[in-house]
PDB file of C-alpha atoms in Angstrom:
ATOM      1  CA  GLY K 249      80.234 224.369 -46.695  1.00  0.00           C
ATOM      2  CA  GLU K 250      78.128 223.288 -49.560  1.00  0.00           C
ATOM      3  CA  SER K 251      79.093 224.831 -52.834  1.00  0.00           C
ATOM      4  CA  VAL K 252      79.102 224.360 -56.526  1.00  0.00           C
ATOM      5  CA  GLY K 253      82.078 225.916 -58.217  1.00  0.00           C
ATOM      6  CA  LEU K 254      83.592 226.289 -61.639  1.00  0.00           C
ATOM      7  CA  HIS K 255      87.233 225.617 -62.455  1.00  0.00           C
ATOM      8  CA  LEU K 256      87.695 228.422 -65.004  1.00  0.00           C
ATOM      9  CA  PRO K 257      86.053 231.831 -65.080  1.00  0.00           C
ATOM     10  CA  THR K 258      86.625 232.320 -68.848  1.00  0.00           C
ATOM     11  CA  LEU K 259      86.964 230.072 -71.859  1.00  0.00           C
ATOM     12  CA  SER K 260      87.820 231.139 -75.390  1.00  0.00           C
ATOM     13  CA  VAL K 261      87.353 228.725 -78.307  1.00  0.00           C
ATOM     14  CA  GLN K 262      87.469 228.858 -82.075  1.00  0.00           C
ATOM     15  CA  GLU K 263      84.202 228.581 -83.957  1.00  0.00           C
ATOM     16  CA  GLY K 264      83.624 224.966 -84.909  1.00  0.00           C
ATOM     17  CA  ASP K 265      85.706 223.548 -82.090  1.00  0.00           C
ATOM     18  CA  ASN K 266      84.260 221.631 -79.181  1.00  0.00           C
ATOM     19  CA  SER K 267      83.942 223.367 -75.801  1.00  0.00           C
ATOM     20  CA  ILE K 268      84.181 221.797 -72.386  1.00  0.00           C
ATOM     21  CA  ILE K 269      83.032 223.686 -69.326  1.00  0.00           C
ATOM     22  CA  ASN K 270      83.761 222.153 -65.949  1.00  0.00           C
ATOM     23  CA  CYS K 271      82.148 222.332 -62.574  1.00  0.00           C
ATOM     24  CA  ALA K 272      82.977 220.902 -59.152  1.00  0.00           C
ATOM     25  CA  TYR K 273      80.521 220.352 -56.368  1.00  0.00           C
ATOM     26  CA  SER K 274      81.110 219.523 -52.751  1.00  0.00           C
ATOM     27  CA  ASN K 275      77.793 218.143 -51.535  1.00  0.00           C
ATOM     28  CA  SER K 276      77.683 214.420 -52.198  1.00  0.00           C
ATOM     29  CA  ALA K 277      74.004 214.430 -51.220  1.00  0.00           C
ATOM     30  CA  SER K 278      73.054 216.426 -54.309  1.00  0.00           C
ATOM     31  CA  ASP K 279      71.156 214.304 -56.773  1.00  0.00           C
ATOM     32  CA  TYR K 280      70.191 216.676 -59.534  1.00  0.00           C
ATOM     33  CA  PHE K 281      72.397 218.945 -61.607  1.00  0.00           C
ATOM     34  CA  ILE K 282      71.522 221.539 -64.202  1.00  0.00           C
ATOM     35  CA  TRP K 283      73.370 223.672 -66.711  1.00  0.00           C
ATOM     36  CA  TYR K 284      72.081 227.134 -67.528  1.00  0.00           C
ATOM     37  CA  LYS K 285      73.209 229.567 -70.216  1.00  0.00           C
ATOM     38  CA  GLN K 286      72.933 233.291 -69.633  1.00  0.00           C
ATOM     39  CA  GLU K 287      73.269 235.745 -72.472  1.00  0.00           C
ATOM     40  CA  SER K 288      73.812 239.415 -71.894  1.00  0.00           C
ATOM     41  CA  GLY K 289      70.662 241.147 -70.658  1.00  0.00           C
ATOM     42  CA  LYS K 290      68.739 237.912 -70.289  1.00  0.00           C
ATOM     43  CA  GLY K 291      67.988 235.506 -67.511  1.00  0.00           C
ATOM     44  CA  PRO K 292      69.498 232.022 -67.176  1.00  0.00           C
ATOM     45  CA  GLN K 293      68.185 229.664 -69.820  1.00  0.00           C
ATOM     46  CA  PHE K 294      67.895 225.930 -69.122  1.00  0.00           C
ATOM     47  CA  ILE K 295      70.223 223.829 -71.284  1.00  0.00           C
ATOM     48  CA  ILE K 296      70.292 220.312 -69.893  1.00  0.00           C
ATOM     49  CA  ASP K 297      70.025 218.455 -66.631  1.00  0.00           C
ATOM     50  CA  ILE K 298      71.154 215.147 -65.197  1.00  0.00           C
ATOM     51  CA  ARG K 299      70.218 213.060 -62.208  1.00  0.00           C
ATOM     52  CA  SER K 300      72.770 211.441 -59.945  1.00  0.00           C
ATOM     53  CA  ASN K 301      71.841 207.948 -61.116  1.00  0.00           C
ATOM     54  CA  MET K 302      73.183 208.809 -64.567  1.00  0.00           C
ATOM     55  CA  ASP K 303      76.717 209.386 -65.837  1.00  0.00           C
ATOM     56  CA  LYS K 304      75.939 211.000 -69.145  1.00  0.00           C
ATOM     57  CA  ARG K 305      73.094 212.707 -70.904  1.00  0.00           C
ATOM     58  CA  GLN K 306      72.984 214.092 -74.392  1.00  0.00           C
ATOM     59  CA  GLY K 307      70.975 216.868 -75.943  1.00  0.00           C
ATOM     60  CA  GLN K 308      71.217 218.732 -79.182  1.00  0.00           C
ATOM     61  CA  ARG K 309      74.945 219.546 -79.552  1.00  0.00           C
ATOM     62  CA  VAL K 310      75.367 219.380 -75.781  1.00  0.00           C
ATOM     63  CA  THR K 311      76.411 216.563 -73.469  1.00  0.00           C
ATOM     64  CA  VAL K 312      76.570 216.623 -69.706  1.00  0.00           C
ATOM     65  CA  LEU K 313      78.881 214.238 -67.869  1.00  0.00           C
ATOM     66  CA  LEU K 314      78.666 213.501 -64.178  1.00  0.00           C
ATOM     67  CA  ASN K 315      81.489 211.904 -62.211  1.00  0.00           C
ATOM     68  CA  LYS K 316      80.221 211.287 -58.713  1.00  0.00           C
ATOM     69  CA  THR K 317      83.509 209.780 -57.544  1.00  0.00           C
ATOM     70  CA  VAL K 318      85.312 213.089 -57.869  1.00  0.00           C
ATOM     71  CA  LYS K 319      82.177 215.264 -57.670  1.00  0.00           C
ATOM     72  CA  HIS K 320      82.698 216.712 -61.086  1.00  0.00           C
ATOM     73  CA  LEU K 321      80.243 217.901 -63.704  1.00  0.00           C
ATOM     74  CA  SER K 322      81.036 219.001 -67.232  1.00  0.00           C
ATOM     75  CA  LEU K 323      79.195 220.467 -70.184  1.00  0.00           C
ATOM     76  CA  GLN K 324      80.409 219.660 -73.647  1.00  0.00           C
ATOM     77  CA  ILE K 325      79.272 221.750 -76.596  1.00  0.00           C
ATOM     78  CA  ALA K 326      79.948 220.291 -80.017  1.00  0.00           C
ATOM     79  CA  ALA K 327      80.837 222.494 -82.980  1.00  0.00           C
ATOM     80  CA  THR K 328      80.700 225.679 -80.955  1.00  0.00           C
ATOM     81  CA  GLN K 329      78.999 228.588 -82.689  1.00  0.00           C
ATOM     82  CA  PRO K 330      79.126 232.354 -82.093  1.00  0.00           C
ATOM     83  CA  GLY K 331      75.610 232.112 -80.662  1.00  0.00           C
ATOM     84  CA  ASP K 332      76.984 229.916 -77.899  1.00  0.00           C
ATOM     85  CA  SER K 333      78.890 232.862 -76.448  1.00  0.00           C
ATOM     86  CA  ALA K 334      77.442 233.414 -72.979  1.00  0.00           C
ATOM     87  CA  VAL K 335      78.023 232.746 -69.304  1.00  0.00           C
ATOM     88  CA  TYR K 336      77.360 229.147 -68.342  1.00  0.00           C
ATOM     89  CA  PHE K 337      76.276 228.223 -64.842  1.00  0.00           C
ATOM     90  CA  CYS K 338      76.074 224.828 -63.237  1.00  0.00           C
ATOM     91  CA  ALA K 339      73.592 224.389 -60.443  1.00  0.00           C
ATOM     92  CA  GLU K 340      72.741 221.646 -58.033  1.00  0.00           C
ATOM     93  CA  ASN K 341      69.653 220.627 -56.218  1.00  0.00           C
ATOM     94  CA  LYS K 342      69.390 218.138 -53.415  1.00  0.00           C
ATOM     95  CA  TYR K 343      66.106 216.632 -54.389  1.00  0.00           C
ATOM     96  CA  GLN K 344      65.192 217.947 -57.811  1.00  0.00           C
ATOM     97  CA  GLY K 345      63.051 220.608 -56.347  1.00  0.00           C
ATOM     98  CA  GLY K 346      63.261 223.795 -54.406  1.00  0.00           C
ATOM     99  CA  LYS K 347      66.261 226.053 -54.328  1.00  0.00           C
ATOM    100  CA  LEU K 348      69.125 225.775 -56.756  1.00  0.00           C
ATOM    101  CA  ILE K 349      72.728 226.276 -55.654  1.00  0.00           C
ATOM    102  CA  PHE K 350      74.725 227.918 -58.422  1.00  0.00           C
ATOM    103  CA  GLY K 351      78.392 228.058 -59.251  1.00  0.00           C
ATOM    104  CA  GLN K 352      80.067 231.340 -60.189  1.00  0.00           C
ATOM    105  CA  GLY K 353      79.763 230.880 -63.932  1.00  0.00           C
ATOM    106  CA  THR K 354      82.149 230.461 -66.870  1.00  0.00           C
ATOM    107  CA  GLU K 355      82.166 233.005 -69.662  1.00  0.00           C
ATOM    108  CA  LEU K 356      82.455 231.286 -73.032  1.00  0.00           C
ATOM    109  CA  SER K 357      83.774 233.388 -75.893  1.00  0.00           C
ATOM    110  CA  VAL K 358      83.659 232.019 -79.442  1.00  0.00           C
ATOM    111  CA  LYS K 359      86.132 233.444 -81.931  1.00  0.00           C
ATOM    112  CA  PRO K 360      85.034 233.479 -85.606  1.00  0.00           C
TER     113      PRO K 360
ATOM    114  CA  GLU L 184      53.105 231.087 -74.195  1.00  0.00           C
ATOM    115  CA  ALA L 185      54.663 234.047 -72.411  1.00  0.00           C
ATOM    116  CA  GLY L 186      57.708 233.402 -70.273  1.00  0.00           C
ATOM    117  CA  VAL L 187      58.504 234.776 -66.845  1.00  0.00           C
ATOM    118  CA  THR L 188      58.377 238.547 -66.875  1.00  0.00           C
ATOM    119  CA  GLN L 189      59.906 241.006 -64.450  1.00  0.00           C
ATOM    120  CA  PHE L 190      59.403 244.705 -63.879  1.00  0.00           C
ATOM    121  CA  PRO L 191      61.218 247.020 -63.925  1.00  0.00           C
ATOM    122  CA  SER L 192      64.197 245.921 -65.977  1.00  0.00           C
ATOM    123  CA  HIS L 193      66.378 248.513 -64.272  1.00  0.00           C
ATOM    124  CA  SER L 194      66.018 250.540 -61.097  1.00  0.00           C
ATOM    125  CA  VAL L 195      68.380 253.147 -59.716  1.00  0.00           C
ATOM    126  CA  ILE L 196      67.626 254.418 -56.234  1.00  0.00           C
ATOM    127  CA  GLU L 197      69.406 256.131 -53.405  1.00  0.00           C
ATOM    128  CA  LYS L 198      70.393 254.459 -50.181  1.00  0.00           C
ATOM    129  CA  GLY L 199      67.507 254.532 -47.746  1.00  0.00           C
ATOM    130  CA  GLN L 200      64.801 254.538 -50.392  1.00  0.00           C
ATOM    131  CA  THR L 201      62.286 251.772 -51.045  1.00  0.00           C
ATOM    132  CA  VAL L 202      62.048 249.684 -54.193  1.00  0.00           C
ATOM    133  CA  THR L 203      59.506 247.068 -55.200  1.00  0.00           C
ATOM    134  CA  LEU L 204      60.287 244.468 -57.820  1.00  0.00           C
ATOM    135  CA  ARG L 205      57.591 242.491 -59.549  1.00  0.00           C
ATOM    136  CA  CYS L 206      57.593 239.036 -61.084  1.00  0.00           C
ATOM    137  CA  ASP L 207      54.891 237.463 -63.209  1.00  0.00           C
ATOM    138  CA  PRO L 208      55.482 233.721 -63.503  1.00  0.00           C
ATOM    139  CA  ILE L 209      54.461 231.534 -66.395  1.00  0.00           C
ATOM    140  CA  SER L 210      50.724 231.007 -66.251  1.00  0.00           C
ATOM    141  CA  GLY L 211      49.819 227.938 -64.252  1.00  0.00           C
ATOM    142  CA  HIS L 212      53.157 227.700 -62.450  1.00  0.00           C
ATOM    143  CA  ASP L 213      52.537 227.257 -58.738  1.00  0.00           C
ATOM    144  CA  ASN L 214      56.200 227.454 -57.787  1.00  0.00           C
ATOM    145  CA  LEU L 215      57.912 230.820 -57.833  1.00  0.00           C
ATOM    146  CA  TYR L 216      61.491 231.540 -56.820  1.00  0.00           C
ATOM    147  CA  TRP L 217      63.528 234.667 -56.233  1.00  0.00           C
ATOM    148  CA  TYR L 218      67.298 234.717 -56.724  1.00  0.00           C
ATOM    149  CA  ARG L 219      69.864 237.480 -56.962  1.00  0.00           C
ATOM    150  CA  ARG L 220      73.339 237.910 -58.342  1.00  0.00           C
ATOM    151  CA  VAL L 221      75.589 240.427 -56.700  1.00  0.00           C
ATOM    152  CA  MET L 222      78.346 241.743 -58.982  1.00  0.00           C
ATOM    153  CA  GLY L 223      80.978 239.130 -59.706  1.00  0.00           C
ATOM    154  CA  LYS L 224      79.427 236.479 -57.533  1.00  0.00           C
ATOM    155  CA  GLU L 225      77.211 233.481 -58.049  1.00  0.00           C
ATOM    156  CA  ILE L 226      73.447 233.517 -58.305  1.00  0.00           C
ATOM    157  CA  LYS L 227      72.016 232.973 -54.848  1.00  0.00           C
ATOM    158  CA  PHE L 228      68.616 231.734 -53.781  1.00  0.00           C
ATOM    159  CA  LEU L 229      66.387 234.083 -51.812  1.00  0.00           C
ATOM    160  CA  LEU L 230      63.067 232.329 -51.384  1.00  0.00           C
ATOM    161  CA  HIS L 231      60.502 229.932 -52.800  1.00  0.00           C
ATOM    162  CA  PHE L 232      56.725 230.248 -52.968  1.00  0.00           C
ATOM    163  CA  VAL L 233      54.278 227.445 -53.560  1.00  0.00           C
ATOM    164  CA  LYS L 234      51.150 229.261 -54.639  1.00  0.00           C
ATOM    165  CA  GLU L 235      50.796 232.020 -52.036  1.00  0.00           C
ATOM    166  CA  SER L 236      52.735 230.250 -49.276  1.00  0.00           C
ATOM    167  CA  LYS L 237      56.416 230.722 -48.509  1.00  0.00           C
ATOM    168  CA  GLN L 238      57.951 227.282 -48.787  1.00  0.00           C
ATOM    169  CA  ASP L 239      61.548 228.289 -48.089  1.00  0.00           C
ATOM    170  CA  GLU L 240      62.833 231.749 -47.226  1.00  0.00           C
ATOM    171  CA  SER L 241      66.216 230.671 -45.944  1.00  0.00           C
ATOM    172  CA  GLY L 242      68.049 232.859 -48.442  1.00  0.00           C
ATOM    173  CA  MET L 243      66.481 236.167 -47.486  1.00  0.00           C
ATOM    174  CA  PRO L 244      69.388 238.284 -46.251  1.00  0.00           C
ATOM    175  CA  ASN L 245      67.581 240.293 -43.583  1.00  0.00           C
ATOM    176  CA  ASN L 246      64.268 241.838 -42.598  1.00  0.00           C
ATOM    177  CA  ARG L 247      64.690 244.716 -45.037  1.00  0.00           C
ATOM    178  CA  PHE L 248      63.496 242.288 -47.707  1.00  0.00           C
ATOM    179  CA  LEU L 249      59.822 241.407 -47.914  1.00  0.00           C
ATOM    180  CA  ALA L 250      58.369 239.076 -50.511  1.00  0.00           C
ATOM    181  CA  GLU L 251      54.692 238.556 -51.159  1.00  0.00           C
ATOM    182  CA  ARG L 252      52.580 236.525 -53.526  1.00  0.00           C
ATOM    183  CA  THR L 253      48.993 237.403 -52.810  1.00  0.00           C
ATOM    184  CA  GLY L 254      46.550 235.198 -54.674  1.00  0.00           C
ATOM    185  CA  GLY L 255      49.298 232.880 -55.812  1.00  0.00           C
ATOM    186  CA  THR L 256      49.903 234.689 -59.090  1.00  0.00           C
ATOM    187  CA  TYR L 257      52.473 237.447 -59.394  1.00  0.00           C
ATOM    188  CA  SER L 258      55.006 238.173 -56.659  1.00  0.00           C
ATOM    189  CA  THR L 259      56.631 241.313 -55.350  1.00  0.00           C
ATOM    190  CA  LEU L 260      59.935 241.747 -53.587  1.00  0.00           C
ATOM    191  CA  LYS L 261      60.265 244.947 -51.582  1.00  0.00           C
ATOM    192  CA  VAL L 262      63.537 246.277 -50.241  1.00  0.00           C
ATOM    193  CA  GLN L 263      63.076 248.875 -47.503  1.00  0.00           C
ATOM    194  CA  PRO L 264      65.298 250.693 -46.792  1.00  0.00           C
ATOM    195  CA  ALA L 265      67.745 249.863 -49.558  1.00  0.00           C
ATOM    196  CA  GLU L 266      71.451 249.641 -48.775  1.00  0.00           C
ATOM    197  CA  LEU L 267      74.451 249.802 -51.102  1.00  0.00           C
ATOM    198  CA  GLU L 268      75.074 246.065 -50.823  1.00  0.00           C
ATOM    199  CA  ASP L 269      71.616 245.332 -52.187  1.00  0.00           C
ATOM    200  CA  SER L 270      72.800 246.286 -55.676  1.00  0.00           C
ATOM    201  CA  GLY L 271      72.706 243.410 -58.120  1.00  0.00           C
ATOM    202  CA  VAL L 272      70.449 241.580 -60.523  1.00  0.00           C
ATOM    203  CA  TYR L 273      67.308 240.027 -59.076  1.00  0.00           C
ATOM    204  CA  PHE L 274      65.938 237.030 -60.931  1.00  0.00           C
ATOM    205  CA  CYS L 275      62.598 235.358 -60.654  1.00  0.00           C
ATOM    206  CA  ALA L 276      61.956 231.799 -61.783  1.00  0.00           C
ATOM    207  CA  SER L 277      58.897 229.588 -61.905  1.00  0.00           C
ATOM    208  CA  SER L 278      58.059 225.936 -62.354  1.00  0.00           C
ATOM    209  CA  THR L 279      54.905 223.859 -62.606  1.00  0.00           C
ATOM    210  CA  ASP L 280      55.950 221.466 -59.895  1.00  0.00           C
ATOM    211  CA  ARG L 281      58.792 221.821 -57.419  1.00  0.00           C
ATOM    212  CA  SER L 282      60.602 218.999 -59.174  1.00  0.00           C
ATOM    213  CA  ASP L 283      60.323 220.539 -62.601  1.00  0.00           C
ATOM    214  CA  THR L 284      62.682 222.777 -64.507  1.00  0.00           C
ATOM    215  CA  GLN L 285      62.849 226.345 -63.258  1.00  0.00           C
ATOM    216  CA  TYR L 286      62.391 228.951 -65.985  1.00  0.00           C
ATOM    217  CA  PHE L 287      63.974 232.303 -65.330  1.00  0.00           C
ATOM    218  CA  GLY L 288      62.884 235.815 -66.134  1.00  0.00           C
ATOM    219  CA  PRO L 289      65.229 238.461 -67.590  1.00  0.00           C
ATOM    220  CA  GLY L 290      65.977 239.932 -64.178  1.00  0.00           C
ATOM    221  CA  THR L 291      65.785 243.381 -62.604  1.00  0.00           C
ATOM    222  CA  ARG L 292      69.070 245.235 -62.301  1.00  0.00           C
ATOM    223  CA  LEU L 293      68.998 247.219 -59.049  1.00  0.00           C
ATOM    224  CA  THR L 294      71.544 249.916 -58.392  1.00  0.00           C
ATOM    225  CA  VAL L 295      71.637 251.568 -54.978  1.00  0.00           C
ATOM    226  CA  LEU L 296      73.636 254.790 -54.870  1.00  0.00           C
TER     227      LEU L 296
END
């Protein structure tokens, strides 16, 4: 079936290091991908998105990479800070609209 | 500008009871979505409103769930009667256009005992 999944359920990094969170998707028809961050007690917060006609997109301290050949999506966080500790979800959308299909989430823990 | 708000933040009910969740989207957002996350699993889509019309309700688990959006503003999601497996966090999201970013509310944590 169609699914978006994450390789690792938890990730622990040292403050200041770079973090890489991975995601695999199975639906080659998906053309829009989003990363959300969810902190405890809050709803998912939009971080960055990328369309299927792009391989890379950069934001402030974050970069999303899309490899359509192997159906892989990753989120890179530069100079990880304690405030980055949260659960990160990737999500896909077939036509940049309507329902999002989420992966299970990766919990990022930043050690001081 | 206020974000998406949801009420209540927590609800604890007994199996067989009725619960109504409310979502107030960002002002001016025609698109409203309901999602839920059952413990330990991914966030799953329930349904999508465009103004007061149901655009996609393919994720609604069964007829015990009823969503409404009268007037195209706030939305309610009623569960009647609630079952144990309905426990989880229910999120609401809204967007200006269906192709735009979906902004999520803080969620309602529902516990069915």
